[in-house]
Coordinates of C-alpha atoms and ligand atoms in Angstrom, one line a residue:
X29 CA 0.0 0.0 0.0
X30 CA 1.3 3.4 -0.9
X31 CA 1.5 5.9 2.0
X32 CA -0.9 8.3 0.3
X33 CA -3.3 10.7 1.9
X34 CA -6.7 11.9 0.8
X35 CA -5.2 15.4 -0.1
X36 CA -2.9 13.7 -2.6
X37 CA -5.8 12.7 -4.8
X38 CA -6.1 15.8 -6.9
X39 CA -2.3 15.9 -7.3
X40 CA -2.2 12.3 -8.5
X41 CA -5.1 13.0 -10.8
X42 CA -3.6 16.1 -12.3
X43 CA -0.1 14.7 -12.8
X44 CA -1.2 11.5 -14.4
X45 CA -3.3 13.4 -16.8
X46 CA -0.4 15.8 -17.5
X47 CA 1.8 12.8 -18.5
X48 CA 3.9 12.2 -15.4
X49 CA 5.2 8.8 -14.6
X50 CA 4.1 6.9 -11.5
X51 CA 7.4 7.6 -9.6
X52 CA 7.2 11.3 -10.4
X53 CA 3.6 11.3 -9.0
X54 CA 5.0 9.8 -5.8
X55 CA 7.6 12.6 -5.7
X56 CA 5.0 15.3 -5.9
X57 CA 3.1 13.6 -3.2
X58 CA 6.2 14.1 -1.1
X59 CA 6.6 10.4 -0.4
X60 CA 9.9 10.2 1.3
X61 CA 10.0 6.5 2.2
X62 CA 12.1 4.6 -0.2
X63 CA 10.2 1.3 -0.6
X64 CA 7.3 2.6 -2.8
X65 CA 9.8 3.8 -5.5
X66 CA 11.4 0.4 -5.7
X67 CA 8.3 -1.3 -6.9
X68 CA 8.0 -1.8 -10.7
X69 CA 6.4 1.3 -12.1
X70 CA 3.4 -0.6 -13.5
X71 CA 2.6 -1.7 -9.9
X72 CA 2.9 1.8 -8.6
X73 CA 0.6 3.1 -11.3
X74 CA -2.0 0.4 -10.6
X75 CA -2.0 1.4 -7.0
X76 CA -2.2 5.1 -7.8
X77 CA -5.2 4.5 -10.1
X78 CA -6.9 2.3 -7.6
X79 CA -6.4 4.9 -4.9
X80 CA -7.8 7.9 -6.8
X81 CA -10.7 5.9 -8.2
X82 CA -11.9 4.6 -4.9
X83 CA -13.5 7.4 -2.7
X84 CA -13.6 5.1 0.3
X85 CA -9.9 4.0 0.5
X86 CA -8.5 7.0 2.2
X87 CA -5.8 5.7 4.6
X88 CA -5.9 8.7 6.7
X89 CA -9.6 9.3 7.1
X90 CA -9.0 10.1 10.7
X91 CA -6.3 12.6 9.9
X92 CA -7.3 16.3 10.4
X93 CA -6.4 17.5 7.0
X94 CA -8.7 15.0 5.3
X95 CA -11.9 16.9 5.8
X96 CA -15.3 16.3 4.3
X97 CA -15.1 19.5 2.5
X98 CA -12.0 18.4 0.7
X99 CA -13.5 15.1 -0.3
X100 CA -16.5 16.9 -1.7
X101 CA -14.4 19.3 -3.6
X102 CA -12.5 16.4 -5.1
X103 CA -15.7 14.9 -6.3
X104 CA -16.7 18.2 -7.7
X105 CA -13.3 18.4 -9.5
X106 CA -14.3 15.5 -11.6
X107 CA -13.0 12.5 -9.7
X108 CA -15.1 9.6 -10.7
X109 CA -15.7 6.1 -9.5
X110 CA -13.4 3.2 -10.3
X111 CA -15.7 1.9 -13.0
X112 CA -14.6 4.9 -15.2
X113 CA -11.4 6.4 -14.0
X114 CA -10.6 9.5 -16.0
X115 CA -6.9 8.9 -15.7
X116 CA -7.0 5.5 -17.3
X117 CA -5.2 6.9 -20.3
X118 CA -2.1 7.1 -18.1
X119 CA -2.2 3.4 -17.5
X120 CA 1.2 2.0 -18.3
X121 CA 0.8 -1.4 -19.9
X122 CA 4.2 -2.4 -21.2
X123 CA 4.5 -0.9 -24.6
X124 CA 1.3 1.1 -24.5
X125 CA 0.6 4.3 -22.7
X126 CA -0.9 7.8 -23.0
X127 CA 0.3 10.5 -25.2
X128 CA -0.5 14.2 -25.3
X129 CA -1.2 15.7 -22.0
X130 CA -3.9 18.3 -22.0
X131 CA -5.2 19.2 -18.7
X132 CA -8.7 17.9 -19.3
X133 CA -10.3 15.0 -17.5
X134 CA -12.5 12.5 -19.2
X135 CA -10.3 12.2 -22.4
X136 CA -10.8 8.8 -24.0
X137 CA -8.2 6.4 -22.6
X138 CA -6.1 6.0 -25.7
X139 CA -6.7 9.4 -27.2
X140 CA -3.9 10.5 -29.5
X141 CA -1.9 7.4 -29.1
X142 CA -0.8 5.0 -31.8
X143 CA -0.5 1.4 -30.9
X144 CA 2.8 0.6 -29.2
X145 CA 3.7 4.2 -28.7
X146 CA 5.5 4.6 -25.4
X147 CA 4.9 7.4 -23.0
X148 CA 7.9 9.3 -21.7
X149 CA 7.3 11.2 -18.5
X150 CA 7.0 15.0 -19.0
X151 CA 8.8 15.6 -15.7
X152 CA 11.7 13.2 -15.5
X153 CA 12.1 12.5 -19.3
X154 CA 12.2 8.8 -18.6
X155 CA 14.9 8.8 -15.9
X156 CA 12.5 7.3 -13.4
X157 CA 10.9 4.9 -16.0
X158 CA 12.8 2.5 -18.2
X159 CA 16.1 4.1 -17.1
X160 CA 15.4 3.1 -13.5
X161 CA 15.1 -0.6 -12.9
X162 CA 16.8 -4.0 -12.7
X163 CA 17.9 -4.0 -16.4
X164 CA 19.7 -0.6 -16.0
X165 CA 21.2 -1.7 -12.6
X166 CA 22.7 -4.7 -14.4
X167 CA 24.2 -2.4 -17.1
X168 CA 25.6 0.0 -14.5
X169 CA 27.1 -2.8 -12.4
X170 CA 28.7 -4.4 -15.5
X171 CA 30.3 -1.0 -16.4
X172 CA 31.7 -0.7 -12.8
X173 CA 33.0 -4.3 -12.9
X174 CA 34.7 -3.8 -16.2
X175 CA 36.7 -1.0 -14.7
X176 CA 38.1 -3.4 -12.1
X177 CA 38.3 -1.2 -9.1
X178 CA 38.9 -2.3 -5.5
X179 CA 36.3 -0.8 -3.2
X180 CA 34.2 -1.7 -0.1
X181 CA 31.6 0.9 -0.3
X182 CA 30.3 3.1 -3.0
X183 CA 28.3 6.3 -3.6
X184 CA 26.0 6.6 -6.5
X185 CA 26.0 10.1 -8.1
X186 CA 23.5 11.2 -10.6
X187 CA 23.8 14.1 -13.1
X188 CA 20.7 15.2 -14.9
X189 CA 20.1 17.6 -17.7
X190 CA 19.4 21.2 -16.5
X191 CA 16.1 21.4 -18.3
X192 CA 14.6 18.9 -15.8
X193 CA 14.5 21.8 -13.4
X194 CA 12.4 23.8 -15.8
X195 CA 10.0 20.8 -16.3
X196 CA 9.9 20.2 -12.6
X197 CA 9.0 23.9 -12.0
X198 CA 6.3 23.7 -14.6
X199 CA 4.8 20.6 -13.1
X200 CA 4.9 22.2 -9.7
X201 CA 3.1 25.3 -10.9
X202 CA 0.6 23.0 -12.5
X203 CA -0.4 21.3 -9.3
X204 CA 0.2 24.4 -7.1
X205 CA -2.8 26.2 -8.7
X206 CA -5.0 23.2 -7.9
X207 CA -3.8 22.7 -4.4
X208 CA -4.2 26.4 -3.6
X209 CA -7.8 26.2 -4.7
X210 CA -8.3 23.4 -2.3
X211 CA -6.8 25.4 0.5
X212 CA -3.8 23.1 0.8
X213 CA -0.1 23.9 0.9
X214 CA 2.5 22.2 -1.2
X215 CA 6.1 23.4 -0.6
X216 CA 8.4 22.9 -3.6
X217 CA 11.2 21.9 -1.2
X218 CA 9.1 19.0 0.0
X219 CA 8.8 17.5 -3.5
X220 CA 11.3 14.6 -3.7
X221 CA 14.0 15.3 -6.3
X222 CA 14.3 13.1 -9.3
X223 CA 17.9 12.4 -8.3
X224 CA 16.8 11.1 -4.9
X225 CA 14.0 9.0 -6.3
X226 CA 16.5 7.5 -8.8
X227 CA 19.0 6.7 -6.1
X228 CA 16.4 5.2 -3.8
X229 CA 15.3 2.9 -6.6
X230 CA 18.6 2.0 -8.0
X231 CA 21.1 1.9 -5.2
X232 CA 20.0 -1.4 -3.8
X233 CA 19.7 -2.9 -7.2
X234 CA 23.2 -1.9 -8.3
X235 CA 24.6 -3.0 -4.9
X236 CA 23.1 -6.4 -5.3
X237 CA 24.6 -6.7 -8.8
X238 CA 28.0 -5.8 -7.3
X239 CA 27.8 -8.6 -4.8
X240 CA 26.3 -6.7 -1.9
X241 CA 28.7 -3.8 -1.6
X242 CA 27.3 -1.1 0.7
X243 CA 26.0 1.9 -1.1
X244 CA 26.4 4.8 1.3
X245 CA 26.1 8.6 1.3
X246 CA 29.8 9.2 1.6
X247 CA 32.4 6.9 0.1
X248 CA 35.8 7.2 -1.5
X249 CA 34.4 5.4 -4.5
X250 CA 31.9 7.1 -6.7
X251 CA 29.9 5.7 -9.5
X252 CA 28.7 8.5 -11.7
X253 CA 25.6 8.2 -13.9
X254 CA 24.8 11.0 -16.3
X255 CA 21.7 11.5 -18.3
X256 CA 21.4 13.8 -21.3
X257 CA 18.4 14.8 -23.4
X258 CA 19.6 17.0 -26.3
X259 CA 16.0 17.2 -27.8
X260 CA 14.8 19.4 -24.9
X261 CA 18.0 21.3 -24.2
X262 CA 16.3 24.4 -25.6
X263 CA 13.7 24.2 -22.8
X264 CA 16.1 26.4 -20.7
X265 CA 16.8 29.0 -23.3
X266 CA 13.9 31.4 -22.6
X267 CA 15.3 31.8 -19.1
X268 CA 18.4 33.6 -20.5
X269 CA 16.2 36.3 -22.0
X270 CA 14.4 36.9 -18.8
X271 CA 17.3 36.5 -16.4
X272 CA 20.5 37.3 -18.4
X273 CA 22.4 37.9 -15.1
X274 CA 22.1 34.2 -14.2
X275 CA 23.7 33.0 -17.4
X276 CA 27.1 34.6 -17.7
X277 CA 29.6 32.6 -19.7
X278 CA 32.4 31.0 -17.7
X279 CA 35.6 29.5 -19.0
X280 CA 35.3 25.9 -17.9
X281 CA 31.6 25.4 -18.7
X282 CA 30.6 24.2 -22.1
X283 CA 27.1 25.7 -21.7
X284 CA 25.8 28.6 -19.7
X285 CA 22.8 26.6 -18.9
X286 CA 24.2 24.8 -15.8
X287 CA 21.8 23.3 -13.3
X288 CA 22.9 26.0 -10.7
X289 CA 22.1 28.8 -13.1
X290 CA 18.8 27.4 -14.1
X291 CA 17.7 26.9 -10.5
X292 CA 18.8 30.5 -9.7
X293 CA 16.8 31.9 -12.6
X294 CA 13.7 29.8 -11.7
X295 CA 13.8 31.3 -8.2
X296 CA 13.8 34.8 -9.6
X297 CA 11.0 34.4 -12.2
X298 CA 7.5 35.3 -11.2
X299 CA 5.0 32.4 -11.7
X300 CA 2.9 34.4 -14.2
X301 CA 5.9 35.2 -16.3
X302 CA 7.1 31.6 -16.3
X303 CA 3.6 30.4 -17.4
X304 CA 3.5 32.9 -20.3
X305 CA 6.8 31.6 -21.6
X306 CA 6.6 27.9 -20.9
X307 CA 3.8 25.4 -21.0
X308 CA 2.3 24.1 -17.8
X309 CA 2.3 21.1 -17.7
X310 CA 5.4 20.6 -19.9
X311 CA 5.0 19.3 -23.5
X312 CA 5.3 15.6 -24.0
X313 CA 8.8 14.7 -25.1
X314 CA 9.4 12.4 -28.1
X315 CA 12.1 10.3 -26.4
X316 CA 13.7 9.4 -23.1
X317 CA 17.0 10.7 -21.8
X318 CA 20.0 8.7 -22.8
X319 CA 22.5 7.5 -20.3
X320 CA 26.2 8.4 -20.8
X321 CA 29.0 5.9 -20.1
X322 CA 29.3 5.2 -16.4
X323 CA 32.1 7.2 -14.8
X324 CA 33.9 5.7 -11.9
X325 CA 36.2 7.7 -9.7
X326 CA 38.2 6.6 -6.6
X327 CA 39.4 9.2 -4.2
X328 CA 43.2 9.7 -4.2
X329 CA 45.5 7.5 -2.2
X330 CA 48.6 9.0 -0.7
X331 CA 52.0 7.2 -0.6
X332 CA 55.0 8.6 1.3
X333 CA 58.6 7.7 1.8
X334 CA 62.1 9.0 1.7
X335 CA 64.4 8.9 -1.3
X336 CA 68.1 8.9 -2.0
X337 CA 69.5 10.3 -5.2
X338 CA 73.0 9.0 -6.1
X339 CA 73.4 10.6 -9.5
X340 CA 74.7 14.1 -10.4
X341 CA 72.8 14.3 -13.6
X342 CA 69.2 13.6 -12.5
X343 CA 66.7 16.4 -12.0
X344 CA 64.0 15.9 -9.3
X345 CA 61.2 16.6 -11.8
X346 CA 61.1 16.4 -15.6
X347 CA 63.3 19.1 -16.8
X348 CA 61.9 21.1 -19.7
X349 CA 63.5 24.1 -21.4
X350 CA 61.3 25.8 -24.0
X351 CA 59.2 22.6 -24.3
X352 CA 62.4 20.5 -25.0
X353 CA 63.2 17.8 -22.6
X354 CA 66.6 17.8 -20.9
X355 CA 67.8 14.6 -19.1
X356 CA 66.1 11.4 -19.9
X357 CA 64.6 10.8 -16.5
X358 CA 63.8 12.4 -13.1
X359 CA 63.6 11.3 -9.5
X360 CA 59.8 11.6 -9.5
X361 CA 59.4 9.5 -12.6
X362 CA 61.7 6.8 -11.4
X363 CA 59.7 6.5 -8.2
X364 CA 56.3 7.1 -9.6
X365 CA 56.3 4.6 -12.5
X366 CA 56.2 1.4 -10.4
X367 CA 53.8 3.0 -7.8
X368 CA 51.4 4.1 -10.5
X369 CA 51.3 0.7 -12.1
X370 CA 50.9 -1.0 -8.8
X371 CA 47.9 1.1 -7.7
X372 CA 46.7 1.3 -11.3
X373 CA 46.3 5.1 -10.9
X374 CA 45.5 7.6 -13.7
X375 CA 48.1 10.1 -12.6
X376 CA 50.0 11.6 -9.7
X377 CA 51.2 14.7 -7.9
X378 CA 54.6 14.6 -6.4
X379 CA 55.8 16.7 -3.5
X380 CA 58.8 16.6 -1.3
X381 CA 60.5 18.3 1.7
X382 CA 62.6 20.8 -0.3
X383 CA 64.4 19.7 -3.5
X384 CA 68.0 19.3 -4.6
X385 CA 69.6 20.6 -7.8
X386 CA 70.2 18.3 -10.7
X387 CA 73.9 17.9 -9.8
X388 CA 73.4 17.4 -6.0
X389 CA 73.1 13.9 -4.5
X390 CA 70.9 13.2 -1.5
X391 CA 72.4 10.6 0.8
X392 CA 71.9 9.5 4.4
X393 CA 68.3 8.7 5.3
X394 CA 67.0 10.5 2.2
X395 CA 64.5 13.2 1.6
X396 CA 60.8 12.9 2.6
X397 CA 58.4 12.8 -0.3
X398 CA 54.7 12.1 -0.8
X399 CA 52.7 11.3 -3.8
X400 CA 49.0 11.7 -4.4
X401 CA 47.8 8.9 -6.7
X402 CA 44.8 10.0 -8.8
X403 CA 41.9 7.7 -9.3
X404 CA 43.6 4.5 -8.1
X405 CA 41.9 1.4 -9.2
X406 CA 43.7 -0.8 -6.7
X407 CA 43.7 0.4 -3.1
X408 CA 44.2 -2.7 -0.9
X409 CA 47.9 -3.0 -0.6
X410 CA 49.4 -4.8 2.4
X411 CA 52.6 -3.9 4.2
X412 CA 54.3 -6.9 2.6
X413 CA 53.2 -5.7 -0.8
X414 CA 54.4 -2.2 -0.1
X415 CA 57.7 -3.7 0.9
X416 CA 57.8 -5.6 -2.5
X417 CA 56.9 -2.4 -4.3
X418 CA 59.8 -0.6 -2.6
X419 CA 62.1 -3.4 -3.7
X420 CA 60.8 -3.1 -7.2
X421 CA 61.5 0.6 -7.3
X422 CA 65.0 0.1 -5.9
X423 CA 65.7 -2.7 -8.4
X424 CA 64.6 -0.5 -11.4
X425 CA 67.4 2.0 -11.1
X426 CA 70.7 2.5 -9.4
X427 CA 70.2 6.3 -9.5
X428 CA 67.7 6.4 -6.7
X429 CA 66.6 4.4 -3.7
X430 CA 63.5 4.7 -1.6
X431 CA 62.8 3.6 2.0
X432 CA 59.9 3.8 4.5
X433 CA 57.4 3.5 1.7
X434 CA 53.9 3.6 3.1
X435 CA 50.3 4.6 2.6
X436 CA 49.4 7.8 4.5
X437 CA 46.4 10.0 4.6
X438 CA 46.0 13.5 3.2
X439 CA 46.2 15.2 6.6
X440 CA 49.5 13.4 7.4
X441 CA 50.9 14.7 4.2
X442 CA 50.7 18.3 5.3
X443 CA 53.1 17.4 8.2
X444 CA 55.9 17.2 5.6
X445 CA 55.3 20.8 4.6
X446 CA 54.5 22.4 7.9
X447 CA 57.4 24.0 9.7
X448 CA 59.7 23.1 6.8
X449 CA 61.7 26.3 7.2
X450 CA 62.5 25.6 10.8
X451 CA 63.9 22.2 10.1
X452 CA 67.6 21.6 9.7
X453 CA 69.5 20.0 6.8
X454 CA 73.0 18.7 6.7
X455 CA 75.3 18.9 3.7
X456 CA 78.8 18.0 2.5
X457 CA 80.5 20.3 0.0
X458 CA 83.7 19.7 -1.9
X459 CA 85.4 23.2 -1.9
X460 CA 88.2 24.5 -4.1
X461 CA 90.4 27.4 -2.9
X462 CA 92.4 29.6 -5.2
X463 CA 95.0 30.2 -2.5
X464 CA 97.2 27.2 -1.3
X465 CA 95.9 26.0 2.0
X466 CA 97.2 23.9 4.8
X467 CA 95.1 21.9 7.3
X468 CA 95.6 24.6 10.0
X469 CA 94.2 27.4 7.7
X470 CA 90.7 25.9 7.8
X471 CA 90.3 24.4 11.2
X472 CA 89.0 27.8 12.6
X473 CA 85.8 27.1 10.6
X474 CA 85.0 24.2 12.9
X475 CA 84.5 26.7 15.8
X476 CA 81.9 28.9 14.0
X477 CA 78.5 28.5 15.4
X478 CA 75.1 29.9 14.4
X479 CA 76.4 32.1 11.6
X480 CA 73.6 34.2 10.2
X481 CA 73.7 34.9 6.5
X482 CA 71.9 37.5 4.4
X483 CA 71.1 35.9 1.1
X484 CA 69.8 37.9 -1.8
X485 CA 67.8 35.7 -4.2
X486 CA 70.6 33.8 -6.1
X487 CA 71.2 34.8 -9.7
X488 CA 70.6 31.3 -10.9
X489 CA 67.0 31.2 -9.5
X490 CA 66.2 34.9 -10.1
X491 CA 64.2 34.0 -13.2
X492 CA 61.6 32.1 -11.2
X493 CA 61.8 33.7 -7.7
X494 CA 61.2 37.2 -6.5
X495 CA 64.1 39.3 -5.5
X496 CA 64.4 39.4 -1.8
X497 CA 67.0 39.2 1.0
X498 CA 66.5 36.2 3.3
X499 CA 68.2 35.5 6.5
X500 CA 69.4 31.9 7.1
X501 CA 71.4 30.4 9.8
X502 CA 74.4 28.0 9.5
X503 CA 74.2 26.2 12.9
X504 CA 77.7 24.6 12.6
X505 CA 80.4 23.5 10.2
X506 CA 83.3 21.1 10.1
X507 CA 86.2 20.7 7.7
X508 CA 88.2 17.8 6.3
X509 CA 91.4 18.7 4.6
X510 CA 92.0 17.0 1.2
X511 CA 94.9 18.7 -0.5
X512 CA 96.4 22.2 -0.9
X513 CA 93.5 23.5 -2.9
X514 CA 90.6 21.2 -1.8
X515 CA 88.7 20.4 1.4
X516 CA 85.4 18.9 2.4
X517 CA 83.0 21.3 4.2
X518 CA 80.3 19.8 6.3
X519 CA 77.4 22.1 7.2
X520 CA 74.3 21.9 9.3
X521 CA 71.9 24.7 8.3
X522 CA 68.5 26.0 8.6
X523 CA 66.3 24.6 5.7
X524 CA 66.3 26.9 2.7
X525 CA 69.9 28.0 3.0
X526 CA 71.6 28.4 -0.4
X527 CA 74.8 26.4 0.1
X528 CA 76.4 27.0 -3.3
X529 CA 76.0 30.7 -2.8
X530 CA 77.5 30.6 0.7
X531 CA 80.6 28.9 -0.8
X532 CA 81.2 31.1 -3.9
X533 CA 79.5 34.3 -2.6
X534 CA 77.3 34.8 -5.6
X535 CA 79.1 38.1 -6.5
X536 CA 78.6 39.4 -3.0
X537 CA 74.9 38.6 -2.9
X538 CA 75.4 36.3 0.1
X539 CA 77.2 37.7 3.1
X540 CA 79.1 36.6 4.9
X541 CA 80.4 33.9 2.6
X542 CA 83.3 31.4 2.5
X543 CA 85.5 33.6 0.2
X544 CA 85.4 36.4 2.9
X545 CA 86.0 33.9 5.7
X546 CA 89.1 32.4 4.0
X547 CA 90.2 35.7 2.2
X548 CA 90.5 33.9 -1.1
X549 CA 88.3 32.9 -4.0
X550 CA 86.5 29.6 -3.2
X551 CA 84.1 27.5 -5.4
X552 CA 81.9 24.5 -4.8
X553 CA 82.7 21.4 -6.9
X554 CA 80.3 18.9 -5.5
X555 CA 77.4 19.0 -3.0
X556 CA 75.6 16.2 -1.2
X557 CA 72.6 16.5 1.0
X558 CA 73.5 14.3 4.0
X559 CA 70.2 14.5 5.9
X560 CA 66.8 16.3 5.8
X561 CA 65.8 16.5 9.5
X562 CA 62.0 16.1 9.1
X563 CA 60.6 13.4 11.3
X564 CA 58.1 12.3 8.7
X565 CA 57.1 9.8 7.4
X566 CA 57.7 7.5 10.3
X567 CA 60.5 5.0 9.8
X568 CA 59.5 1.5 8.9
X569 CA 61.7 -1.2 10.5
X570 CA 63.5 -3.3 8.0
Ligands
ZN629 ZN1 8.8 10.8 -14.2

């Protein structure tokens, strides 16, 4: 039994005559329990017809809103007995149904219909009819299965053509007049949306086809179903003449007639103006909506770790100059390729705690990095499998090595970036001196603590960074004499210190610098990052 009330009768009557489908009638009766929508539409229609044609079957005869006066006025409005229901023309026998929808009762049941002509709902354009049922659920589930995703729950999202809002508004105005006359109130917000009715009907069916996966309101896996109806796209166009402000072209949108814009315009337009421009109820469509290919999307998965770079000719990211690629590979590509294929992701975003120049190695425990994997199809990866993935990356190249590879969440990722400037980094530089040096000439450097530098933006990065003077601190240094013109300089510095510039002075743009300290020209021949002191991601025991 449908949870209908006596007051719903005129609405049901009017909408069936107007050419609405059974589920749309339930929507306009504000039925918010899901079960009635899940019945086959023929069943719902039979129940609706039985309900309106039987004056004694009111389920809420005790309810205050079902007054005698109302019943009388319904009879007066042309509700007849079940021997001769005026809405019989809306009866949906498979393959045969009503056609034109003039708002006149007592039209012969098959008026204007050819045999076998199917009736497409004027409100939902078929979305809640043939496009909503077991056969469609099977097709959607097949599409999901063929994409081969791993997921435990899913959310079903529905995208509808914007003109459905116009048709909905038209149907609403159509019944509103009637219910006002009856002294009843129908709030447009209480009308169940097509989207909701579709989900209530389909979710369970799709879930069953997918082996009982839970369909929930929020999930990291989304199955998107989109309907289009090009034949009626023009339904929206009159709105642009009345409300040009609502339809401003935007860069990313193909059409100005977005659902949002249409809803906004409909809120602005006075009823009388709408009714002059658009038929109430809407004209019968010639065809149903068509469903676009199912679009599946899995929320990003985040993977973090630390990397070493052992090569002095490997950029961190692909190096392009005027669109031409320099260097055949990069750190991020070497790391990403095996991870992408393992998670079967569509793409990635790579970030790290700072970065090294192409000719700088990163040694020690490595540099923390994190990757966002876009639309991963595989998401269940055990610790053992992560370990194997790490081994695969390390076996694929001798230029890099990763450790502590693990799945993290989006929030944890931000820990890598926060307070980055306050962290310390340790380096080893191979320094050349113009002047001949002895071991004793450089040992005084070992005693320098917390040396504050003023660093003007280096010449080599000036093309991509704003000119500024930044203060950075070298916490301590140590020296290892090599020969009369070379020594190794170890430095522990605040993150973001430009080491090369400290050594060669960058034409006086970094002060103090090593040239000044040693009173000779000095240059940097090699640089290694020895440690990046960020305590993330957590170490994974071998
Ligand atoms: Zn409908």
